[in-house]
CSV table of C-alpha atoms in Angstrom, one decimal:
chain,number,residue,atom,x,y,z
S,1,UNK,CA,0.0,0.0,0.0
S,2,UNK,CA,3.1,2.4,0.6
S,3,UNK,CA,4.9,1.7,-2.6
S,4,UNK,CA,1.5,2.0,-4.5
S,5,UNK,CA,0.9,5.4,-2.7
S,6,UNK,CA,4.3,6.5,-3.5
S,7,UNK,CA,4.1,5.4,-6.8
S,8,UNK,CA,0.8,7.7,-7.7
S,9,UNK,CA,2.4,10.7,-5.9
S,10,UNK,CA,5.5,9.9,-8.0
S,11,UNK,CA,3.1,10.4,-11.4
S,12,UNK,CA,1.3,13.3,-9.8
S,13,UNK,CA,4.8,15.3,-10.1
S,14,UNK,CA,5.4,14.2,-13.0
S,15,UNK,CA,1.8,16.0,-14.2
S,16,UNK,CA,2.6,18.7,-12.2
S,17,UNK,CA,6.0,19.7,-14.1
S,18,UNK,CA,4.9,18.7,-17.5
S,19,UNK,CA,6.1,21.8,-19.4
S,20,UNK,CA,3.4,24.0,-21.2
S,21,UNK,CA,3.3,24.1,-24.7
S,22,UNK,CA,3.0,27.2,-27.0
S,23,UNK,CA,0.4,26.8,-29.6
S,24,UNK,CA,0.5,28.2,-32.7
S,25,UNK,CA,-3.2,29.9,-32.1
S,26,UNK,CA,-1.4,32.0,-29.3
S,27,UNK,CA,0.8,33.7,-31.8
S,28,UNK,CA,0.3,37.3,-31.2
S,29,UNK,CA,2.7,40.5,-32.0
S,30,UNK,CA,2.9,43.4,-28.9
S,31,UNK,CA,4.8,46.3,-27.6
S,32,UNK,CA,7.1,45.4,-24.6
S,33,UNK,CA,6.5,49.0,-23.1
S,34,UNK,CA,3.9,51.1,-23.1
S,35,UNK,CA,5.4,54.3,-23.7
S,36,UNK,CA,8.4,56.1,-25.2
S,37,UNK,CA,10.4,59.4,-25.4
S,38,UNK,CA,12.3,61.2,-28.1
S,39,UNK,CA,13.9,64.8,-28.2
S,40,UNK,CA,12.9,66.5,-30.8
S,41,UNK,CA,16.9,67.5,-31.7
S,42,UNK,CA,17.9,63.9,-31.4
S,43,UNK,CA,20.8,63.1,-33.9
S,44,UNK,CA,19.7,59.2,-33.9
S,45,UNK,CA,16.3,57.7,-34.3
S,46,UNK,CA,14.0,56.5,-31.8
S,47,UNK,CA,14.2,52.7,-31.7
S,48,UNK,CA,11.1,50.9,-29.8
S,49,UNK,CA,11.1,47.6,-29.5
S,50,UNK,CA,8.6,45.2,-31.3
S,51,UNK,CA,8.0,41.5,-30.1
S,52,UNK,CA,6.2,38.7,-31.6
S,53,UNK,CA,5.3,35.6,-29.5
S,54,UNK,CA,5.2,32.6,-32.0
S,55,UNK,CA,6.6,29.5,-33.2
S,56,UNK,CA,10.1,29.1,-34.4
S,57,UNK,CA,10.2,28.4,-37.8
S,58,UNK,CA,6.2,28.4,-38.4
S,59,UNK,CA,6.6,30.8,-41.3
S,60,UNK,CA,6.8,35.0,-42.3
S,61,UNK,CA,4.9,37.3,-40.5
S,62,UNK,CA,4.4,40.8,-41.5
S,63,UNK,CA,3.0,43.2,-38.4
S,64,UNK,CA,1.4,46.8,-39.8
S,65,UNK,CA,1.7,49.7,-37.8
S,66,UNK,CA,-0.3,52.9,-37.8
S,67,UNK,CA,0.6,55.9,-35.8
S,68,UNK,CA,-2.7,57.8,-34.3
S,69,UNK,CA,-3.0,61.5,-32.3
S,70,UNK,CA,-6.8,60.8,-31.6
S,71,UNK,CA,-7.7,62.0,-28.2
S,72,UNK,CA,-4.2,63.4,-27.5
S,73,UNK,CA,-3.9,66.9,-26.1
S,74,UNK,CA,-1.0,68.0,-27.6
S,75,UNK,CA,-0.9,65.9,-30.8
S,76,UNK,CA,2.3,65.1,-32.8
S,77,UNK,CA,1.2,64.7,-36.6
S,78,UNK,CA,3.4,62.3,-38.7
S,79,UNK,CA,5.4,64.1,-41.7
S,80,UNK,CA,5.7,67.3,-39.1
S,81,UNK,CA,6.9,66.4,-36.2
S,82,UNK,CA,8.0,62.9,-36.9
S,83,UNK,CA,8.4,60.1,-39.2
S,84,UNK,CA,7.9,56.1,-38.8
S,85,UNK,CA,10.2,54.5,-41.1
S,86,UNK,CA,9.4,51.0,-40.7
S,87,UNK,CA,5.2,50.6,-40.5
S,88,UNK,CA,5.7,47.5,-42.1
S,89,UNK,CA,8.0,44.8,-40.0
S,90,UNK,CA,8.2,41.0,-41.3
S,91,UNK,CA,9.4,38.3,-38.7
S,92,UNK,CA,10.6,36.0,-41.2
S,93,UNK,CA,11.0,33.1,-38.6
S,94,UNK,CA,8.1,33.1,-36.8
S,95,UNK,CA,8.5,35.2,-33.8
S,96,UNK,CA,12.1,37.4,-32.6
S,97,UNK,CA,11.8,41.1,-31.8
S,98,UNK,CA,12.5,44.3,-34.2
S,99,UNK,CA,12.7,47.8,-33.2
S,100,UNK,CA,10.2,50.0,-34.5
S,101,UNK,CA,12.4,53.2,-36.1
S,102,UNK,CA,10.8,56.6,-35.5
S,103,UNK,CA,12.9,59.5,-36.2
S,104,UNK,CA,11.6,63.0,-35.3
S,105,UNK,CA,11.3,66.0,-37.0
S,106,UNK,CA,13.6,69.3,-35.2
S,107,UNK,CA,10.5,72.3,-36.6
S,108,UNK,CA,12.8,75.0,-34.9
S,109,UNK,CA,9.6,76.4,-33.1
S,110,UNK,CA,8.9,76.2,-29.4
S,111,UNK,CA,5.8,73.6,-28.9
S,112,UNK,CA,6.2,71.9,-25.7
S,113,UNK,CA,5.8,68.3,-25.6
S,114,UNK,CA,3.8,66.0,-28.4
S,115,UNK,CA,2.6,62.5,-28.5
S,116,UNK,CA,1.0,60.3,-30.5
S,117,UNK,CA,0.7,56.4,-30.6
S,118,UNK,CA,2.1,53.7,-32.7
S,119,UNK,CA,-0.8,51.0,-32.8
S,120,UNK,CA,-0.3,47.1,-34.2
S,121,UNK,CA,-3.1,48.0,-37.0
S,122,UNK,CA,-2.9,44.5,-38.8
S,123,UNK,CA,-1.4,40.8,-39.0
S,124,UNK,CA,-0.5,38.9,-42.1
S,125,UNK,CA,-1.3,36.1,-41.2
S,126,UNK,CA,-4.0,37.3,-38.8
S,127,UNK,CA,-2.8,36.3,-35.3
S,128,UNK,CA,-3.9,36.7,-31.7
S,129,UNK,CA,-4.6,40.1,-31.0
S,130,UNK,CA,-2.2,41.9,-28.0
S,131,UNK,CA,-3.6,43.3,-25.1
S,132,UNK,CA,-0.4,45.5,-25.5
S,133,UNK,CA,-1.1,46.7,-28.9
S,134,UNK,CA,0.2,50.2,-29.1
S,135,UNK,CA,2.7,52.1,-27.4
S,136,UNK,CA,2.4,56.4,-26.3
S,137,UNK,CA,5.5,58.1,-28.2
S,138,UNK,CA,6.4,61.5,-26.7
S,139,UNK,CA,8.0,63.9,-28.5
S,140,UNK,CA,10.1,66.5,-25.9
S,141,UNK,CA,10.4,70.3,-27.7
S,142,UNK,CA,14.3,71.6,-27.4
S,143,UNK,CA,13.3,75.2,-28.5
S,144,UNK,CA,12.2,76.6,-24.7
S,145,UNK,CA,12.4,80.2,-24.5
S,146,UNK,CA,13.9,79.2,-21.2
S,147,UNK,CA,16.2,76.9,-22.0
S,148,UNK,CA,18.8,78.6,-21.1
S,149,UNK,CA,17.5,78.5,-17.3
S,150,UNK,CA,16.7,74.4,-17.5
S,151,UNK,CA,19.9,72.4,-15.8
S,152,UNK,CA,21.6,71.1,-13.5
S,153,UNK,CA,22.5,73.4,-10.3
S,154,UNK,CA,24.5,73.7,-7.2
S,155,UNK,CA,23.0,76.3,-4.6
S,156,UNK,CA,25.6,77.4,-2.3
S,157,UNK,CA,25.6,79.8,0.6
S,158,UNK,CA,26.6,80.2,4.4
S,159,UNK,CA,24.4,78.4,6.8
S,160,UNK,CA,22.5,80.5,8.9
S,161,UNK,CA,22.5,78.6,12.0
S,162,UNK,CA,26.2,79.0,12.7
S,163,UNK,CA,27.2,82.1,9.9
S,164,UNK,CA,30.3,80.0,9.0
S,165,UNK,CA,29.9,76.9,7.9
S,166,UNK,CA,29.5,76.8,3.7
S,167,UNK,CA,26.1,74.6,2.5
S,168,UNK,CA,25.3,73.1,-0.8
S,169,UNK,CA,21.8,72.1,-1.7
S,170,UNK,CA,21.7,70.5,-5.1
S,171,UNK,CA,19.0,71.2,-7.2
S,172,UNK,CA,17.7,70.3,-11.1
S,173,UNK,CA,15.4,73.1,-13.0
S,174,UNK,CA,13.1,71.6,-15.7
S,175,UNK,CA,10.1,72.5,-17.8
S,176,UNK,CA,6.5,72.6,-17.0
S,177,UNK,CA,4.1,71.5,-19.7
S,178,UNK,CA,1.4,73.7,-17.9
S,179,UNK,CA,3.0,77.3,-18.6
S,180,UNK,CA,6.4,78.1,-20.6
S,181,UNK,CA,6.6,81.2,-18.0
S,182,UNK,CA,7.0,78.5,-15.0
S,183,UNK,CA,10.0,75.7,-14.5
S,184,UNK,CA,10.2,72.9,-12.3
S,185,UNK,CA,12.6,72.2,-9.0
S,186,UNK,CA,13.4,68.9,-7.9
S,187,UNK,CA,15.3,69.5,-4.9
S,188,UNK,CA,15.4,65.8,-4.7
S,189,UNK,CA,12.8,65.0,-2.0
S,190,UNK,CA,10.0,63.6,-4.4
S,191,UNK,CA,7.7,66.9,-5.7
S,192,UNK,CA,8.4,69.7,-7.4
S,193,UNK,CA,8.4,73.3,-6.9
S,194,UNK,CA,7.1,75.8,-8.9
S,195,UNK,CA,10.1,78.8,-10.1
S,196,UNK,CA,8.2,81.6,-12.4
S,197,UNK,CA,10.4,83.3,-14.8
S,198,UNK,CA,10.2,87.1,-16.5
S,199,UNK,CA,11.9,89.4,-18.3
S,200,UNK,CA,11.9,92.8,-16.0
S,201,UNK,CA,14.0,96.0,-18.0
S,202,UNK,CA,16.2,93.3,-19.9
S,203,UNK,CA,16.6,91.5,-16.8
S,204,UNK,CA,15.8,87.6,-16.2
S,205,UNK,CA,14.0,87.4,-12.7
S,206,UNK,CA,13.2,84.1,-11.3
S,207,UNK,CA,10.6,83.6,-8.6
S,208,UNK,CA,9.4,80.9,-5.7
S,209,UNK,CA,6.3,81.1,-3.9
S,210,UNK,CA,6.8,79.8,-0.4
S,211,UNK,CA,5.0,76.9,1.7
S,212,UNK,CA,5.1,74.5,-1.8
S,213,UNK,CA,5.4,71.1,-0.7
S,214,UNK,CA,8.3,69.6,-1.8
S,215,UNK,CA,8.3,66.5,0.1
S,216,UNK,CA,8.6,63.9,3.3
S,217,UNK,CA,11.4,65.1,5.6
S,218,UNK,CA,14.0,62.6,5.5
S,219,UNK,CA,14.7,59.5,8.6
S,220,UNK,CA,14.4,61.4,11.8
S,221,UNK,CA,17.6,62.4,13.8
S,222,UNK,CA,18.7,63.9,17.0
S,223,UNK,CA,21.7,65.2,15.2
S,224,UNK,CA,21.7,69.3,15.6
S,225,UNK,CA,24.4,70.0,12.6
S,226,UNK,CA,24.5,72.5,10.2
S,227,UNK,CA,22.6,71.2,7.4
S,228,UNK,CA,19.0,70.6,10.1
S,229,UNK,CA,17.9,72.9,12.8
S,230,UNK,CA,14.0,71.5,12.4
S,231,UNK,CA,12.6,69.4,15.7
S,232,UNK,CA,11.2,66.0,14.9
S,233,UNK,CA,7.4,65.3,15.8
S,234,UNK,CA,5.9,61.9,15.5
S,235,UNK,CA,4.7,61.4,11.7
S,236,UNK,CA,6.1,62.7,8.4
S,237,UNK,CA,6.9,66.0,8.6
S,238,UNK,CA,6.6,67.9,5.0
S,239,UNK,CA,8.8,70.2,3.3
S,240,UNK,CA,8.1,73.8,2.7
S,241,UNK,CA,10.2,75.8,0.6
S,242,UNK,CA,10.4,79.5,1.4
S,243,UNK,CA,9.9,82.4,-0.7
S,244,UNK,CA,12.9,83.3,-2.9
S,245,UNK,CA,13.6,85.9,-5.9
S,246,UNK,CA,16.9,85.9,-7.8
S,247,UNK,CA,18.7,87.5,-11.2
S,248,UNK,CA,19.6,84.8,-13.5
S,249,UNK,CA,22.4,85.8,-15.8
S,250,UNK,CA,25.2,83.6,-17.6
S,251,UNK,CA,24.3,80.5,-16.1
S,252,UNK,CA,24.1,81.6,-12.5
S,253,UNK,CA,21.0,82.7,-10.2
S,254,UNK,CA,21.6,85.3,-7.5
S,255,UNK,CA,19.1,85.2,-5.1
S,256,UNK,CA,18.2,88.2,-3.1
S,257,UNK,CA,18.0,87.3,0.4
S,258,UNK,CA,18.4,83.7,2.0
S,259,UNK,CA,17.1,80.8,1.1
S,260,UNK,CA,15.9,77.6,3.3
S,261,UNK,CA,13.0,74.6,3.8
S,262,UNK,CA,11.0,74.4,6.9
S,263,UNK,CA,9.3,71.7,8.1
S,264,UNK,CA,5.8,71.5,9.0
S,265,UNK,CA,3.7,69.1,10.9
S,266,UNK,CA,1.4,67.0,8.5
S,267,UNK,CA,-2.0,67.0,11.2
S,268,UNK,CA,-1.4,70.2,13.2
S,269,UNK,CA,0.1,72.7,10.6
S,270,UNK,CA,2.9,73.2,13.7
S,271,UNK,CA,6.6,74.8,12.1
S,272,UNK,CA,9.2,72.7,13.6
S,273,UNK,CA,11.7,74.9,12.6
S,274,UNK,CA,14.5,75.3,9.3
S,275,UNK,CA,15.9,72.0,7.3
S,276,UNK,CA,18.3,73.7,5.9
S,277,UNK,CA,18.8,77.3,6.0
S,278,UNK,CA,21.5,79.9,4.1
S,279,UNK,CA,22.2,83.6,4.6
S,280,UNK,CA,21.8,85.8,2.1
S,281,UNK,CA,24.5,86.1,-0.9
S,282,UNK,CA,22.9,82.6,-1.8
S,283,UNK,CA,23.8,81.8,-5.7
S,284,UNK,CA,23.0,79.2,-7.7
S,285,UNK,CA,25.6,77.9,-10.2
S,286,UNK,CA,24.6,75.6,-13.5
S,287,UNK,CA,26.6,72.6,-14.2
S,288,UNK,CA,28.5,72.9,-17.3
């Protein structure tokens, strides 16, 4: 009775591992992501990837693709902003993965951002449709009137909690697709800010509201240094930045008057004090 109960469990496994088998009814062509990005200056093409799940050596399969702005809010239109130069891909094996080329097309005029979508239209033979049958191409302007401003920067000043020590708050300015008058800052604590920029009597001013969220406040500490003068409360306190104006002018922004984050109880609205806090004759230098 043992060795008959072994045997069955023995068979049982066996079942169990058998491995699956692809049939050729499950053939299907799909994109592996579901979105892509291109600048509009780019000196090579776009390559997205293409795969088709099928037999080895079951025969040629031509996938047509169709590109489609429908519903977008800032469409891309093919010929203007960018050209497919492979809508028609043949897997002559069977199955494999080709890239998709897309080059785009550098118009010279400020835009913002475009998308449009690259759908599987067709299947010769006619196979399985994909769940993942189109991928959201976006198109990223280079002509900002700003552009100038959008980088990589270093803000450096003294700290104002001991007037000696040097501090240096890294931070990267990027553009909005809401208003070309208003960049982003990532100070690196998971939201943005908001910086407004204007031309004032030939001069480029740059402008932070304060209290914008910019994120959690990092692992509590009991460390009083020069970098955190804020006092812990139970809970995630929030980042604050405060209000700043500066010149920008040759890569560098002078700010006015200091510049700091202040952390605020989530629940009870409660300061508890500067993260972070510089004097004024606060600048902030682009990376090269």
């Amino acid at each position: 009775l043992i060795l008959a109960v072994g045997l069955l469990f023995t068979f049982a496994a066996c079942d169990d591992n058998e491995p699956q088998s692809f049939r050729a009814a499950d053939s299907n062509a799909s994109f592996p992501t579901t979105t892509a990005s291109v600048d509009e200056n780019a000196t090579e093409p776009l390559q997205i990837p293409l795969a088709l799940a099928g037999i080895k050596g079951s025969g040629k399969v031509t996938v047509t693709l169709t590109a489609s702005s429908e519903g977008e809010s800032s469409p891309a239109i093919e010929g203007t902003d960018f050209v497919i130069e492979n809508k028609e891909i043949v897997f002559e094996d069977g199955c494999g993965v080709q890239n998709v080329i897309v080059r785009p097309i550098d118009n010279d005029v400020f835009t913002g951002k475009k998308t449009f979508k690259i759908i599987i239209s067709a299947t010769s033979p006619k196979l399985l449709e994909s769940e993942q049958n189109s991928v959201l191409v976006t198109i990223v302007d280079d002509e900002h009137p700003w552009a100038a401003i959008i980088g990589t920067y270093n803000i450096t000043g003294i700290s104002a909690f001991d007037e000696v020590t040097p501090v240096s708050v890294p931070a990267v300015i990027s553009a909005s697709d809401e208003d070309t008058n208003v960049l982003n800052v990532n100070f690196g604590y998971g939201t943005l800010a908001k910086m407004s920029v204007e031309e004032v009597d030939g001069e480029i001013v740059v402008a932070m509201k304060d209290n914008q969220y910019i994120g959690p406040m990092p692992k509590p500490t009991d460390a009083w240094n020069r970098y955190f003068r804020a006092t812990h409360v139970e809970g995630e306190d929030l980042y604050t930045v405060s209000a700043l104006a500066g010149i920008f002018e040759n890569g560098v922004i002078t700010f006015e008057y200091g510049f700091g984050f202040q952390a605020i109880h989530p629940s009870t609205g409660a300061s508890g004090g500067f993260f972070t806090l510089l004097m004024d004759g606060v600048v902030a230098t682009k990376a090269k």
